[in-house]
Tab-separated table of C-alpha atoms in Angstrom:
chain	number	residue	atom	x	y	z
A	1	MET	CA	0.000	0.000	0.000
A	2	ASP	CA	1.269	3.466	-0.899
A	3	PRO	CA	1.463	5.565	2.284
A	4	ASN	CA	0.230	8.531	0.249
A	5	SER	CA	-3.126	6.725	0.095
A	6	LEU	CA	-3.513	6.666	3.863
A	7	SER	CA	-6.430	8.577	5.324
A	8	ALA	CA	-5.831	11.525	7.630
A	9	SER	CA	-5.737	9.117	10.557
A	10	GLY	CA	-3.358	6.766	8.739
A	11	VAL	CA	-5.821	3.874	9.025
A	12	ARG	CA	-4.749	0.587	7.467
A	13	THR	CA	-4.746	-3.110	8.297
A	14	ALA	CA	-3.001	-3.837	11.606
A	15	GLY	CA	0.012	-6.114	11.743
A	16	LEU	CA	3.509	-6.488	10.415
A	17	ARG	CA	2.791	-6.079	6.700
A	18	PRO	CA	1.754	-3.013	4.705
A	19	ALA	CA	-1.444	-4.004	2.892
A	20	GLY	CA	-0.778	-7.566	4.084
A	21	SER	CA	1.882	-7.994	1.385
A	22	ARG	CA	5.260	-7.765	3.070
A	23	ARG	CA	7.035	-6.851	6.267
A	24	LEU	CA	8.969	-3.626	6.887
A	25	PHE	CA	12.611	-3.704	8.007
A	26	ILE	CA	14.632	-0.974	9.691
A	27	ASP	CA	17.660	-1.516	7.435
A	28	SER	CA	15.653	-0.745	4.271
A	29	ALA	CA	15.592	2.848	3.008
A	30	THR	CA	12.335	2.144	1.171
A	31	ASP	CA	10.688	0.769	4.307
A	32	ILE	CA	11.963	3.690	6.380
A	33	ALA	CA	10.416	6.107	3.874
A	34	TYR	CA	7.097	4.244	4.077
A	35	ALA	CA	7.060	4.193	7.891
A	36	ALA	CA	8.046	7.864	8.190
A	37	ARG	CA	5.306	8.921	5.777
A	38	ALA	CA	2.726	6.807	7.580
A	39	LEU	CA	3.780	8.293	10.929
A	40	ALA	CA	3.495	11.821	9.547
A	41	MET	CA	-0.064	11.040	8.474
A	42	GLY	CA	-0.988	9.857	11.960
A	43	ALA	CA	-0.088	6.177	12.133
A	44	VAL	CA	1.093	4.578	15.360
A	45	THR	CA	4.552	3.221	14.599
A	46	ALA	CA	6.471	0.532	16.466
A	47	THR	CA	10.120	0.470	15.495
A	48	ALA	CA	13.284	-1.495	16.080
A	49	PHE	CA	15.348	0.437	18.613
A	50	GLY	CA	18.760	-0.822	19.698
A	51	ASN	CA	18.024	-4.343	20.917
A	52	PHE	CA	14.266	-4.018	21.487
A	53	TYR	CA	11.254	-1.998	20.221
A	54	VAL	CA	9.564	1.315	20.975
A	55	ILE	CA	6.453	3.127	19.794
A	56	ILE	CA	6.830	6.530	18.151
A	57	SER	CA	4.296	8.993	16.797
A	58	ARG	CA	3.715	12.622	15.975
A	59	PRO	CA	4.258	14.857	19.029
A	60	ALA	CA	0.837	16.554	18.825
A	61	VAL	CA	-1.087	16.432	22.097
A	62	GLU	CA	-4.045	14.600	20.574
A	63	THR	CA	-1.735	11.909	19.146
A	64	VAL	CA	0.101	11.444	22.449
A	65	ARG	CA	-3.203	11.100	24.270
A	66	ARG	CA	-4.421	8.581	21.719
A	67	VAL	CA	-1.310	6.432	22.179
A	68	ASN	CA	-1.776	6.631	25.956
A	69	MET	CA	-5.330	5.349	25.504
A	70	ILE	CA	-4.186	2.566	23.176
A	71	LYS	CA	-1.611	1.442	25.734
A	72	GLY	CA	-4.096	1.775	28.589
A	73	ARG	CA	-2.278	4.583	30.354
A	74	PRO	CA	-3.874	7.638	31.958
A	75	VAL	CA	-4.744	9.818	28.970
A	76	ALA	CA	-2.775	12.841	30.190
A	77	GLN	CA	0.383	10.933	31.162
A	78	VAL	CA	3.488	12.883	30.180
A	79	GLY	CA	5.464	11.448	27.281
A	80	SER	CA	9.128	11.227	26.390
A	81	ILE	CA	10.702	12.463	23.178
A	82	THR	CA	13.217	11.339	20.587
A	83	THR	CA	14.748	12.931	17.521
A	84	GLU	CA	17.567	12.567	15.045
A	85	ALA	CA	20.994	12.349	16.647
A	86	SER	CA	22.223	15.829	15.707
A	87	GLN	CA	19.161	17.427	17.331
A	88	ILE	CA	19.404	15.741	20.741
A	89	PRO	CA	21.343	18.567	22.467
A	90	SER	CA	18.815	21.128	21.208
A	91	MET	CA	16.065	19.431	23.219
A	92	PHE	CA	17.593	20.840	26.405
A	93	ASP	CA	17.857	24.389	27.774
A	94	TRP	CA	21.544	24.596	28.583
A	95	PHE	CA	21.143	28.025	30.223
A	96	MET	CA	19.135	26.246	32.925
A	97	LEU	CA	21.955	23.821	33.691
A	98	PRO	CA	22.920	24.058	37.383
A	99	ALA	CA	26.013	26.166	37.935
A	100	ARG	CA	28.000	23.257	39.380
A	101	LEU	CA	27.689	21.337	36.094
A	102	ALA	CA	29.901	22.316	33.176
A	103	GLU	CA	27.969	22.117	29.902
A	104	ASP	CA	30.875	20.668	27.938
A	105	ARG	CA	31.267	17.806	30.422
A	106	VAL	CA	27.547	16.992	30.479
A	107	ARG	CA	27.402	17.012	26.679
A	108	GLY	CA	30.545	14.889	26.521
A	109	LEU	CA	28.970	12.409	28.941
A	110	MET	CA	25.829	12.249	26.798
A	111	GLU	CA	27.885	11.641	23.669
A	112	VAL	CA	29.770	8.724	25.215
A	113	LEU	CA	26.642	7.069	26.605
A	114	TYR	CA	24.861	7.582	23.280
A	115	GLY	CA	27.791	5.916	21.557
A	116	LEU	CA	27.391	2.797	23.691
A	117	GLY	CA	23.769	2.020	22.861
A	118	PRO	CA	20.180	2.788	23.858
A	119	PHE	CA	19.998	5.335	26.656
A	120	GLY	CA	17.839	8.100	28.124
A	121	PHE	CA	18.668	11.597	29.339
A	122	ARG	CA	16.519	13.907	31.448
A	123	GLY	CA	17.349	17.593	31.729
A	124	PRO	CA	15.939	21.131	31.522
A	125	ALA	CA	13.530	21.267	28.596
A	126	ALA	CA	14.131	23.649	25.706
A	127	ALA	CA	11.389	26.223	25.161
A	128	HIS	CA	10.186	24.557	21.958
A	129	VAL	CA	9.405	21.227	23.669
A	130	PRO	CA	5.597	21.111	24.143
A	131	ASP	CA	4.300	21.199	27.686
A	132	HIS	CA	2.627	17.785	27.381
A	133	LEU	CA	6.096	16.304	26.779
A	134	THR	CA	7.617	17.924	29.866
A	135	GLN	CA	7.211	17.673	33.613
A	136	LEU	CA	8.122	19.907	36.519
A	137	ASP	CA	10.676	18.589	38.999
A	138	GLN	CA	11.939	20.754	41.840
A	139	GLY	CA	10.590	23.754	39.973
A	140	ILE	CA	12.458	22.880	36.772
A	141	ARG	CA	10.648	22.148	33.503
A	142	THR	CA	12.264	18.913	32.308
A	143	THR	CA	12.057	16.560	29.363
A	144	GLN	CA	13.231	12.988	28.732
A	145	VAL	CA	15.096	12.201	25.509
A	146	ILE	CA	15.183	8.484	24.703
A	147	ALA	CA	17.908	7.665	22.177
A	148	PRO	CA	18.721	4.403	20.354
A	149	GLY	CA	22.505	4.766	20.323
A	150	SER	CA	24.680	5.920	17.465
A	151	ARG	CA	24.848	2.526	15.705
A	152	CYS	CA	21.125	1.857	15.450
A	153	PRO	CA	19.560	2.158	11.976
A	154	SER	CA	16.472	3.683	13.594
A	155	ASN	CA	18.372	6.976	13.513
A	156	ALA	CA	17.628	7.121	9.784
A	157	LEU	CA	13.926	6.625	10.508
A	158	PHE	CA	13.904	9.422	13.072
A	159	ALA	CA	15.668	11.803	10.700
A	160	ARG	CA	13.175	11.015	7.937
A	161	ALA	CA	10.182	11.161	10.286
A	162	VAL	CA	10.960	14.574	11.782
A	163	ALA	CA	11.367	15.910	8.261
A	164	GLU	CA	8.020	14.414	7.204
A	165	VAL	CA	6.245	15.660	10.325
A	166	GLY	CA	7.810	19.118	10.085
A	167	ALA	CA	8.720	19.096	13.773
A	168	GLN	CA	11.988	18.900	15.669
A	169	LEU	CA	10.994	15.894	17.737
A	170	LEU	CA	8.794	12.813	18.007
A	171	TYR	CA	6.844	11.267	20.839
A	172	ILE	CA	8.286	7.969	22.094
A	173	THR	CA	7.066	5.358	24.539
A	174	SER	CA	7.656	1.719	25.387
A	175	ALA	CA	6.170	-0.891	23.046
A	176	ASN	CA	3.815	-2.612	25.460
A	177	ARG	CA	0.399	-2.431	27.027
A	178	SER	CA	0.226	-0.603	30.325
A	179	ARG	CA	0.170	-2.416	33.632
A	180	HIS	CA	-2.998	-0.403	34.307
A	181	VAL	CA	-4.682	-2.668	31.737
A	182	THR	CA	-2.976	-5.985	32.370
A	183	GLY	CA	-2.901	-5.761	36.167
A	184	ALA	CA	0.754	-6.820	36.243
A	185	VAL	CA	3.212	-5.188	38.628
A	186	GLU	CA	5.365	-4.383	35.596
A	187	GLU	CA	4.881	-4.735	31.838
A	188	PRO	CA	8.300	-4.962	30.144
A	189	ALA	CA	8.872	-3.600	26.655
A	190	HIS	CA	8.732	-5.998	23.730
A	191	TRP	CA	11.856	-7.231	21.966
A	192	GLN	CA	9.927	-9.308	19.445
A	193	ALA	CA	7.817	-7.685	16.741
A	194	LEU	CA	5.196	-10.414	16.754
A	195	GLY	CA	4.524	-9.693	20.421
A	196	ILE	CA	3.713	-6.086	19.550
A	197	ALA	CA	1.377	-7.145	16.756
A	198	ALA	CA	-0.459	-9.423	19.189
A	199	ASP	CA	-0.747	-6.757	21.900
A	200	PHE	CA	-2.058	-4.090	19.532
A	201	VAL	CA	-4.083	-6.120	17.066
A	202	GLN	CA	-7.021	-3.756	17.643
A	203	VAL	CA	-5.082	-0.716	16.328
A	204	PRO	CA	-6.034	-0.289	12.653
A	205	ASP	CA	-3.154	2.032	11.761
A	206	LEU	CA	-0.362	0.126	13.469
A	207	VAL	CA	2.892	0.163	11.481
A	208	ILE	CA	5.732	-2.101	12.627
A	209	ILE	CA	9.225	-1.718	11.205
A	210	GLU	CA	11.315	-4.629	12.406
A	211	HIS	CA	14.847	-5.687	13.050
A	212	ARG	CA	15.916	-7.807	10.089
A	213	ASP	CA	17.327	-10.315	12.575
A	214	GLU	CA	16.171	-9.913	16.166
A	215	LYS	CA	18.778	-12.297	17.575
A	216	ALA	CA	21.538	-10.350	15.851
A	217	ALA	CA	20.124	-7.071	17.170
A	218	ARG	CA	20.283	-8.367	20.726
A	219	ALA	CA	23.762	-9.786	20.202
A	220	ALA	CA	24.971	-6.383	18.971
A	221	TYR	CA	24.453	-4.940	22.467
A	222	PRO	CA	25.878	-7.553	24.845
A	223	ALA	CA	26.077	-5.107	27.751
A	224	PHE	CA	22.420	-4.099	27.408
A	225	ALA	CA	19.345	-6.054	28.494
A	226	PRO	CA	16.558	-5.977	25.848
A	227	THR	CA	14.242	-3.693	27.799
A	228	SER	CA	13.515	0.016	28.262
A	229	VAL	CA	16.538	2.254	28.588
A	230	THR	CA	18.348	3.362	31.700
A	231	LEU	CA	17.555	7.034	32.331
A	232	LEU	CA	20.075	9.554	33.712
A	233	SER	CA	18.892	12.885	35.110
A	234	PHE	CA	21.172	15.934	35.155
A	235	HIS	CA	18.809	18.847	35.823
A	236	ALA	CA	19.098	18.858	39.625
A	237	PRO	CA	22.315	17.340	41.029
A	238	ARG	CA	21.808	16.459	44.674
A	239	GLY	CA	24.991	18.068	45.882
A	240	LEU	CA	28.624	17.173	46.190
A	241	ALA	CA	30.141	13.832	47.099
A	242	SER	CA	33.912	13.768	47.377
A	243	GLY	CA	33.867	17.122	45.600
A	244	ARG	CA	31.870	15.789	42.646
A	245	PRO	CA	28.288	16.597	41.588
A	246	VAL	CA	25.867	13.695	41.993
A	247	LEU	CA	23.593	12.899	39.045
A	248	THR	CA	20.490	10.740	39.442
A	249	ILE	CA	19.595	7.508	37.717
A	250	ASP	CA	15.824	7.875	37.430
A	251	ARG	CA	15.315	4.420	35.914
A	252	HIS	CA	17.519	1.328	36.023
A	253	GLY	CA	16.831	-0.231	32.659
A	254	SER	CA	18.883	-1.852	29.934
A	255	LEU	CA	22.372	-0.621	30.858
A	256	PRO	CA	23.600	-1.779	34.297
A	257	ILE	CA	24.350	0.817	36.961
A	258	GLY	CA	28.012	-0.200	37.134
A	259	ALA	CA	28.511	0.545	33.459
A	260	VAL	CA	26.833	3.943	33.836
A	261	ARG	CA	28.927	4.773	36.873
A	262	ARG	CA	32.183	3.980	35.070
A	263	VAL	CA	31.327	6.441	32.303
A	264	VAL	CA	29.975	9.127	34.631
A	265	GLU	CA	33.075	9.057	36.827
A	266	ARG	CA	35.282	9.793	33.821
A	267	PHE	CA	33.562	13.174	33.578
A	268	GLY	CA	33.924	14.051	37.239
A	269	PHE	CA	30.432	13.084	38.414
A	270	ASP	CA	28.954	10.568	40.822
A	271	VAL	CA	25.558	8.867	40.474
A	272	GLU	CA	22.852	7.801	42.881
A	273	LEU	CA	19.699	5.761	42.384
A	274	GLY	CA	16.441	7.681	42.397
A	275	PRO	CA	13.347	6.306	44.141
A	276	HIS	CA	12.089	4.584	40.984
A	277	ALA	CA	15.451	3.016	40.133
A	278	GLN	CA	15.924	0.844	43.193
A	279	ARG	CA	14.839	-2.215	41.208
A	280	ARG	CA	16.011	-2.936	37.672
A	281	LEU	CA	13.382	-3.224	34.948
A	282	GLN	CA	12.428	-6.739	33.942
A	283	VAL	CA	13.058	-8.315	30.558
A	284	ARG	CA	9.946	-9.663	28.845
A	285	GLY	CA	9.696	-13.409	28.619
A	286	TYR	CA	7.943	-15.281	25.809
A	287	ALA	CA	6.476	-18.763	25.997
A	288	THR	CA	8.191	-19.499	22.704
A	289	GLU	CA	10.730	-17.462	20.800
A	290	MET	CA	8.824	-15.819	17.985
A	291	GLY	CA	11.601	-13.610	16.621
A	292	ARG	CA	14.027	-14.506	13.916
């Protein structure tokens, strides 16, 4: 199906295949173009992302609320953002960086962590980030940027999608149904495309762009668990420990704390676990391995 033929809502047959004819793969320029165009026209898009999957969409408030409803989240729940690699620093207001943090060191830290693989950064939000994609913390307007890592082919999708949408950023969330719907204590993100198709079979405009080889994608990130990213916050360092500012790990996800700490210490910072990072996120289990 030609994405130009999509309706304003992007409605099409749910599942892995456009028009039921073939699957989309993240290493295909043609498939990336299709997925980006569908997203721009309103489709809900699940994409390969490092060693697992995420959902992305237009950043408009009505689209974010719709995705929240599809997942079973509270409709007004604040979302995270993603964008093409070169635009990541522009998502933050560097003038709001606390005085004890040097901008060049924070940006250097972000670059190194981004080079390793999927990761998340939370800091003062730039003025152009919409309010529904920000949250106040200690009086600071913050945003969360979730990035796939420099080696992931999803970067090409994000670059194409922001151009198609005509915005600087996209909405991003975990590829799963909410625990509010399932009743589980935790609902891990999917690392198999077929699991996403099964969870969201009721979504008529679902587009899934897959890893060509899911086992190879996981093997490419041996230090990372195939689950939602670890999230590092730098907008409000707690204070000084041994003369070094202390950054906060807001979420203990795919990259282990020890690996984060080793990188952070190279830039003269310490880290501590926030209240929601005391337990590491689970990895989704499947009764049978569906991925290729």
